Amino acid sequence: RDICLMTERSRDHVSVLRGSLGRHARVLVDDGRVLVGVFLCFDKQGNVVLGQTEEFRLLQPSEERPGVLKQQLEQRPMGSVLVPHALLRQFWVEKQGEE
């Protein structure tokens, strides 16, 4: 099970984020890509850093992509990434055990 930190109601949002460091996370960014990696850190501005990240994006058939005949999911390794708060749409972190 995952917890969506963008909608989580908490009096101390920072402590919820701190408690989630080191867990697996998924980030949906503005352009529809999904980044999956380990939640390493965040800053005051709301930027998020993920490590061991993989990017997933949906490729649509088009004239620019003659080899893509139907919808395909493309995956590529990215390593460490910084996701600017302005591009962050949703942010899920893996729950730790039963709470």
mmCIF file with all atom_site columns, C-alpha atoms in Angstrom:
data_model
loop_
_atom_site.group_PDB
_atom_site.id
_atom_site.type_symbol
_atom_site.label_atom_id
_atom_site.label_alt_id
_atom_site.label_comp_id
_atom_site.label_asym_id
_atom_site.label_entity_id
_atom_site.label_seq_id
_atom_site.pdbx_PDB_ins_code
_atom_site.Cartn_x
_atom_site.Cartn_y
_atom_site.Cartn_z
_atom_site.occupancy
_atom_site.B_iso_or_equiv
_atom_site.pdbx_formal_charge
_atom_site.auth_seq_id
_atom_site.auth_comp_id
_atom_site.auth_asym_id
_atom_site.auth_atom_id
_atom_site.pdbx_PDB_model_num
ATOM 1  C CA . ARG A 1 1  ? 0.000  0.000  0.000   1.00 0.00 ? 1  ARG A CA 1
ATOM 2  C CA . ASP A 1 2  ? 1.122  3.557  -0.738  1.00 0.00 ? 2  ASP A CA 1
ATOM 3  C CA . ILE A 1 3  ? 0.314  6.857  0.925   1.00 0.00 ? 3  ILE A CA 1
ATOM 4  C CA . CYS A 1 4  ? -0.201 9.971  -1.196  1.00 0.00 ? 4  CYS A CA 1
ATOM 5  C CA . LEU A 1 5  ? 1.719  12.763 0.495   1.00 0.00 ? 5  LEU A CA 1
ATOM 6  C CA . MET A 1 6  ? 0.086  15.433 -1.655  1.00 0.00 ? 6  MET A CA 1
ATOM 7  C CA . THR A 1 7  ? -3.294 14.738 -0.017  1.00 0.00 ? 7  THR A CA 1
ATOM 8  C CA . GLU A 1 8  ? -2.171 13.519 3.404   1.00 0.00 ? 8  GLU A CA 1
ATOM 9  C CA . ARG A 1 9  ? -3.753 15.565 6.190   1.00 0.00 ? 9  ARG A CA 1
ATOM 10 C CA . SER A 1 10 ? -1.238 16.182 8.944   1.00 0.00 ? 10 SER A CA 1
ATOM 11 C CA . ARG A 1 11 ? -0.590 18.907 11.458  1.00 0.00 ? 11 ARG A CA 1
ATOM 12 C CA . ASP A 1 12 ? 3.122  18.455 10.978  1.00 0.00 ? 12 ASP A CA 1
ATOM 13 C CA . HIS A 1 13 ? 3.615  17.747 7.278   1.00 0.00 ? 13 HIS A CA 1
ATOM 14 C CA . VAL A 1 14 ? 7.409  18.003 7.610   1.00 0.00 ? 14 VAL A CA 1
ATOM 15 C CA . SER A 1 15 ? 7.524  15.163 10.148  1.00 0.00 ? 15 SER A CA 1
ATOM 16 C CA . VAL A 1 16 ? 5.440  12.991 7.800   1.00 0.00 ? 16 VAL A CA 1
ATOM 17 C CA . LEU A 1 17 ? 7.958  13.700 5.025   1.00 0.00 ? 17 LEU A CA 1
ATOM 18 C CA . ARG A 1 18 ? 10.943 13.049 7.308   1.00 0.00 ? 18 ARG A CA 1
ATOM 19 C CA . GLY A 1 19 ? 9.425  9.745  8.368   1.00 0.00 ? 19 GLY A CA 1
ATOM 20 C CA . SER A 1 20 ? 9.150  8.760  4.718   1.00 0.00 ? 20 SER A CA 1
ATOM 21 C CA . LEU A 1 21 ? 12.822 9.302  3.826   1.00 0.00 ? 21 LEU A CA 1
ATOM 22 C CA . GLY A 1 22 ? 14.497 6.184  2.456   1.00 0.00 ? 22 GLY A CA 1
ATOM 23 C CA . ARG A 1 23 ? 11.248 4.589  1.305   1.00 0.00 ? 23 ARG A CA 1
ATOM 24 C CA . HIS A 1 24 ? 10.272 3.797  -2.282  1.00 0.00 ? 24 HIS A CA 1
ATOM 25 C CA . ALA A 1 25 ? 8.326  6.634  -3.888  1.00 0.00 ? 25 ALA A CA 1
ATOM 26 C CA . ARG A 1 26 ? 6.435  7.446  -7.085  1.00 0.00 ? 26 ARG A CA 1
ATOM 27 C CA . VAL A 1 27 ? 6.169  10.960 -8.463  1.00 0.00 ? 27 VAL A CA 1
ATOM 28 C CA . LEU A 1 28 ? 3.772  12.063 -11.208 1.00 0.00 ? 28 LEU A CA 1
ATOM 29 C CA . VAL A 1 29 ? 5.170  15.104 -12.996 1.00 0.00 ? 29 VAL A CA 1
ATOM 30 C CA . ASP A 1 30 ? 3.434  17.780 -15.053 1.00 0.00 ? 30 ASP A CA 1
ATOM 31 C CA . ASP A 1 31 ? 4.047  16.177 -18.448 1.00 0.00 ? 31 ASP A CA 1
ATOM 32 C CA . GLY A 1 32 ? 2.600  12.766 -17.474 1.00 0.00 ? 32 GLY A CA 1
ATOM 33 C CA . ARG A 1 33 ? 5.845  10.944 -16.709 1.00 0.00 ? 33 ARG A CA 1
ATOM 34 C CA . VAL A 1 34 ? 6.077  8.807  -13.585 1.00 0.00 ? 34 VAL A CA 1
ATOM 35 C CA . LEU A 1 35 ? 9.357  8.654  -11.678 1.00 0.00 ? 35 LEU A CA 1
ATOM 36 C CA . VAL A 1 36 ? 9.936  5.714  -9.325  1.00 0.00 ? 36 VAL A CA 1
ATOM 37 C CA . GLY A 1 37 ? 12.850 5.690  -6.895  1.00 0.00 ? 37 GLY A CA 1
ATOM 38 C CA . VAL A 1 38 ? 14.015 6.049  -3.308  1.00 0.00 ? 38 VAL A CA 1
ATOM 39 C CA . PHE A 1 39 ? 12.885 9.249  -1.525  1.00 0.00 ? 39 PHE A CA 1
ATOM 40 C CA . LEU A 1 40 ? 16.189 10.861 -0.485  1.00 0.00 ? 40 LEU A CA 1
ATOM 41 C CA . CYS A 1 41 ? 15.350 14.417 0.534   1.00 0.00 ? 41 CYS A CA 1
ATOM 42 C CA . PHE A 1 42 ? 13.213 17.524 0.141   1.00 0.00 ? 42 PHE A CA 1
ATOM 43 C CA . ASP A 1 43 ? 13.758 21.229 0.720   1.00 0.00 ? 43 ASP A CA 1
ATOM 44 C CA . LYS A 1 44 ? 11.796 24.260 1.955   1.00 0.00 ? 44 LYS A CA 1
ATOM 45 C CA . GLN A 1 45 ? 10.586 25.003 -1.558  1.00 0.00 ? 45 GLN A CA 1
ATOM 46 C CA . GLY A 1 46 ? 9.016  21.542 -1.899  1.00 0.00 ? 46 GLY A CA 1
ATOM 47 C CA . ASN A 1 47 ? 11.539 20.155 -4.382  1.00 0.00 ? 47 ASN A CA 1
ATOM 48 C CA . VAL A 1 48 ? 12.044 16.389 -4.078  1.00 0.00 ? 48 VAL A CA 1
ATOM 49 C CA . VAL A 1 49 ? 15.175 14.299 -4.710  1.00 0.00 ? 49 VAL A CA 1
ATOM 50 C CA . LEU A 1 50 ? 14.861 10.619 -5.663  1.00 0.00 ? 50 LEU A CA 1
ATOM 51 C CA . GLY A 1 51 ? 17.713 8.124  -5.969  1.00 0.00 ? 51 GLY A CA 1
ATOM 52 C CA . GLN A 1 52 ? 17.944 4.960  -8.070  1.00 0.00 ? 52 GLN A CA 1
ATOM 53 C CA . THR A 1 53 ? 15.195 6.444  -10.202 1.00 0.00 ? 53 THR A CA 1
ATOM 54 C CA . GLU A 1 54 ? 13.494 4.988  -13.243 1.00 0.00 ? 54 GLU A CA 1
ATOM 55 C CA . GLU A 1 55 ? 11.314 7.023  -15.562 1.00 0.00 ? 55 GLU A CA 1
ATOM 56 C CA . PHE A 1 56 ? 8.130  5.628  -17.087 1.00 0.00 ? 56 PHE A CA 1
ATOM 57 C CA . ARG A 1 57 ? 6.248  7.359  -19.874 1.00 0.00 ? 57 ARG A CA 1
ATOM 58 C CA . LEU A 1 58 ? 3.473  6.393  -22.227 1.00 0.00 ? 58 LEU A CA 1
ATOM 59 C CA . LEU A 1 59 ? 4.356  6.673  -25.909 1.00 0.00 ? 59 LEU A CA 1
ATOM 60 C CA . GLN A 1 60 ? 1.494  7.415  -28.280 1.00 0.00 ? 60 GLN A CA 1
ATOM 61 C CA . PRO A 1 61 ? 1.559  6.443  -31.971 1.00 0.00 ? 61 PRO A CA 1
ATOM 62 C CA . SER A 1 62 ? 2.392  9.435  -34.159 1.00 0.00 ? 62 SER A CA 1
ATOM 63 C CA . GLU A 1 63 ? 4.024  10.459 -37.409 1.00 0.00 ? 63 GLU A CA 1
ATOM 64 C CA . GLU A 1 64 ? 7.208  11.399 -35.487 1.00 0.00 ? 64 GLU A CA 1
ATOM 65 C CA . ARG A 1 65 ? 7.457  7.841  -34.113 1.00 0.00 ? 65 ARG A CA 1
ATOM 66 C CA . PRO A 1 66 ? 6.951  5.486  -37.081 1.00 0.00 ? 66 PRO A CA 1
ATOM 67 C CA . GLY A 1 67 ? 8.065  2.459  -35.005 1.00 0.00 ? 67 GLY A CA 1
ATOM 68 C CA . VAL A 1 68 ? 5.323  2.996  -32.402 1.00 0.00 ? 68 VAL A CA 1
ATOM 69 C CA . LEU A 1 69 ? 2.184  1.363  -33.751 1.00 0.00 ? 69 LEU A CA 1
ATOM 70 C CA . LYS A 1 70 ? 0.169  1.332  -30.504 1.00 0.00 ? 70 LYS A CA 1
ATOM 71 C CA . GLN A 1 71 ? 0.463  2.781  -27.011 1.00 0.00 ? 71 GLN A CA 1
ATOM 72 C CA . GLN A 1 72 ? 3.697  1.632  -25.369 1.00 0.00 ? 72 GLN A CA 1
ATOM 73 C CA . LEU A 1 73 ? 5.191  2.139  -21.931 1.00 0.00 ? 73 LEU A CA 1
ATOM 74 C CA . GLU A 1 74 ? 8.807  3.264  -22.148 1.00 0.00 ? 74 GLU A CA 1
ATOM 75 C CA . GLN A 1 75 ? 11.097 2.768  -19.161 1.00 0.00 ? 75 GLN A CA 1
ATOM 76 C CA . ARG A 1 76 ? 14.587 4.182  -18.660 1.00 0.00 ? 76 ARG A CA 1
ATOM 77 C CA . PRO A 1 77 ? 17.014 4.406  -15.732 1.00 0.00 ? 77 PRO A CA 1
ATOM 78 C CA . MET A 1 78 ? 17.847 7.929  -14.576 1.00 0.00 ? 78 MET A CA 1
ATOM 79 C CA . GLY A 1 79 ? 19.848 7.620  -11.330 1.00 0.00 ? 79 GLY A CA 1
ATOM 80 C CA . SER A 1 80 ? 19.387 10.557 -8.937  1.00 0.00 ? 80 SER A CA 1
ATOM 81 C CA . VAL A 1 81 ? 16.897 13.248 -9.956  1.00 0.00 ? 81 VAL A CA 1
ATOM 82 C CA . LEU A 1 82 ? 15.627 16.502 -8.522  1.00 0.00 ? 82 LEU A CA 1
ATOM 83 C CA . VAL A 1 83 ? 11.939 17.116 -9.187  1.00 0.00 ? 83 VAL A CA 1
ATOM 84 C CA . PRO A 1 84 ? 11.065 20.821 -8.951  1.00 0.00 ? 84 PRO A CA 1
ATOM 85 C CA . HIS A 1 85 ? 7.949  21.522 -6.889  1.00 0.00 ? 85 HIS A CA 1
ATOM 86 C CA . ALA A 1 86 ? 6.394  23.360 -9.844  1.00 0.00 ? 86 ALA A CA 1
ATOM 87 C CA . LEU A 1 87 ? 6.395  20.122 -11.893 1.00 0.00 ? 87 LEU A CA 1
ATOM 88 C CA . LEU A 1 88 ? 5.271  17.805 -9.094  1.00 0.00 ? 88 LEU A CA 1
ATOM 89 C CA . ARG A 1 89 ? 1.609  16.751 -9.462  1.00 0.00 ? 89 ARG A CA 1
ATOM 90 C CA . GLN A 1 90 ? 1.326  13.749 -7.135  1.00 0.00 ? 90 GLN A CA 1
ATOM 91 C CA . PHE A 1 91 ? 3.740  12.105 -4.728  1.00 0.00 ? 91 PHE A CA 1
ATOM 92 C CA . TRP A 1 92 ? 3.251  8.653  -3.217  1.00 0.00 ? 92 TRP A CA 1
ATOM 93 C CA . VAL A 1 93 ? 5.491  6.929  -0.687  1.00 0.00 ? 93 VAL A CA 1
ATOM 94 C CA . GLU A 1 94 ? 5.433  3.256  0.269   1.00 0.00 ? 94 GLU A CA 1
ATOM 95 C CA . LYS A 1 95 ? 3.812  2.674  3.659   1.00 0.00 ? 95 LYS A CA 1
ATOM 96 C CA . GLN A 1 96 ? 5.966  1.045  6.291   1.00 0.00 ? 96 GLN A CA 1
ATOM 97 C CA . GLY A 1 97 ? 4.184  -2.029 7.695   1.00 0.00 ? 97 GLY A CA 1
ATOM 98 C CA . GLU A 1 98 ? 0.762  -1.828 9.308   1.00 0.00 ? 98 GLU A CA 1
ATOM 99 C CA . GLU A 1 99 ? 0.023  1.449  11.041  1.00 0.00 ? 99 GLU A CA 1
#
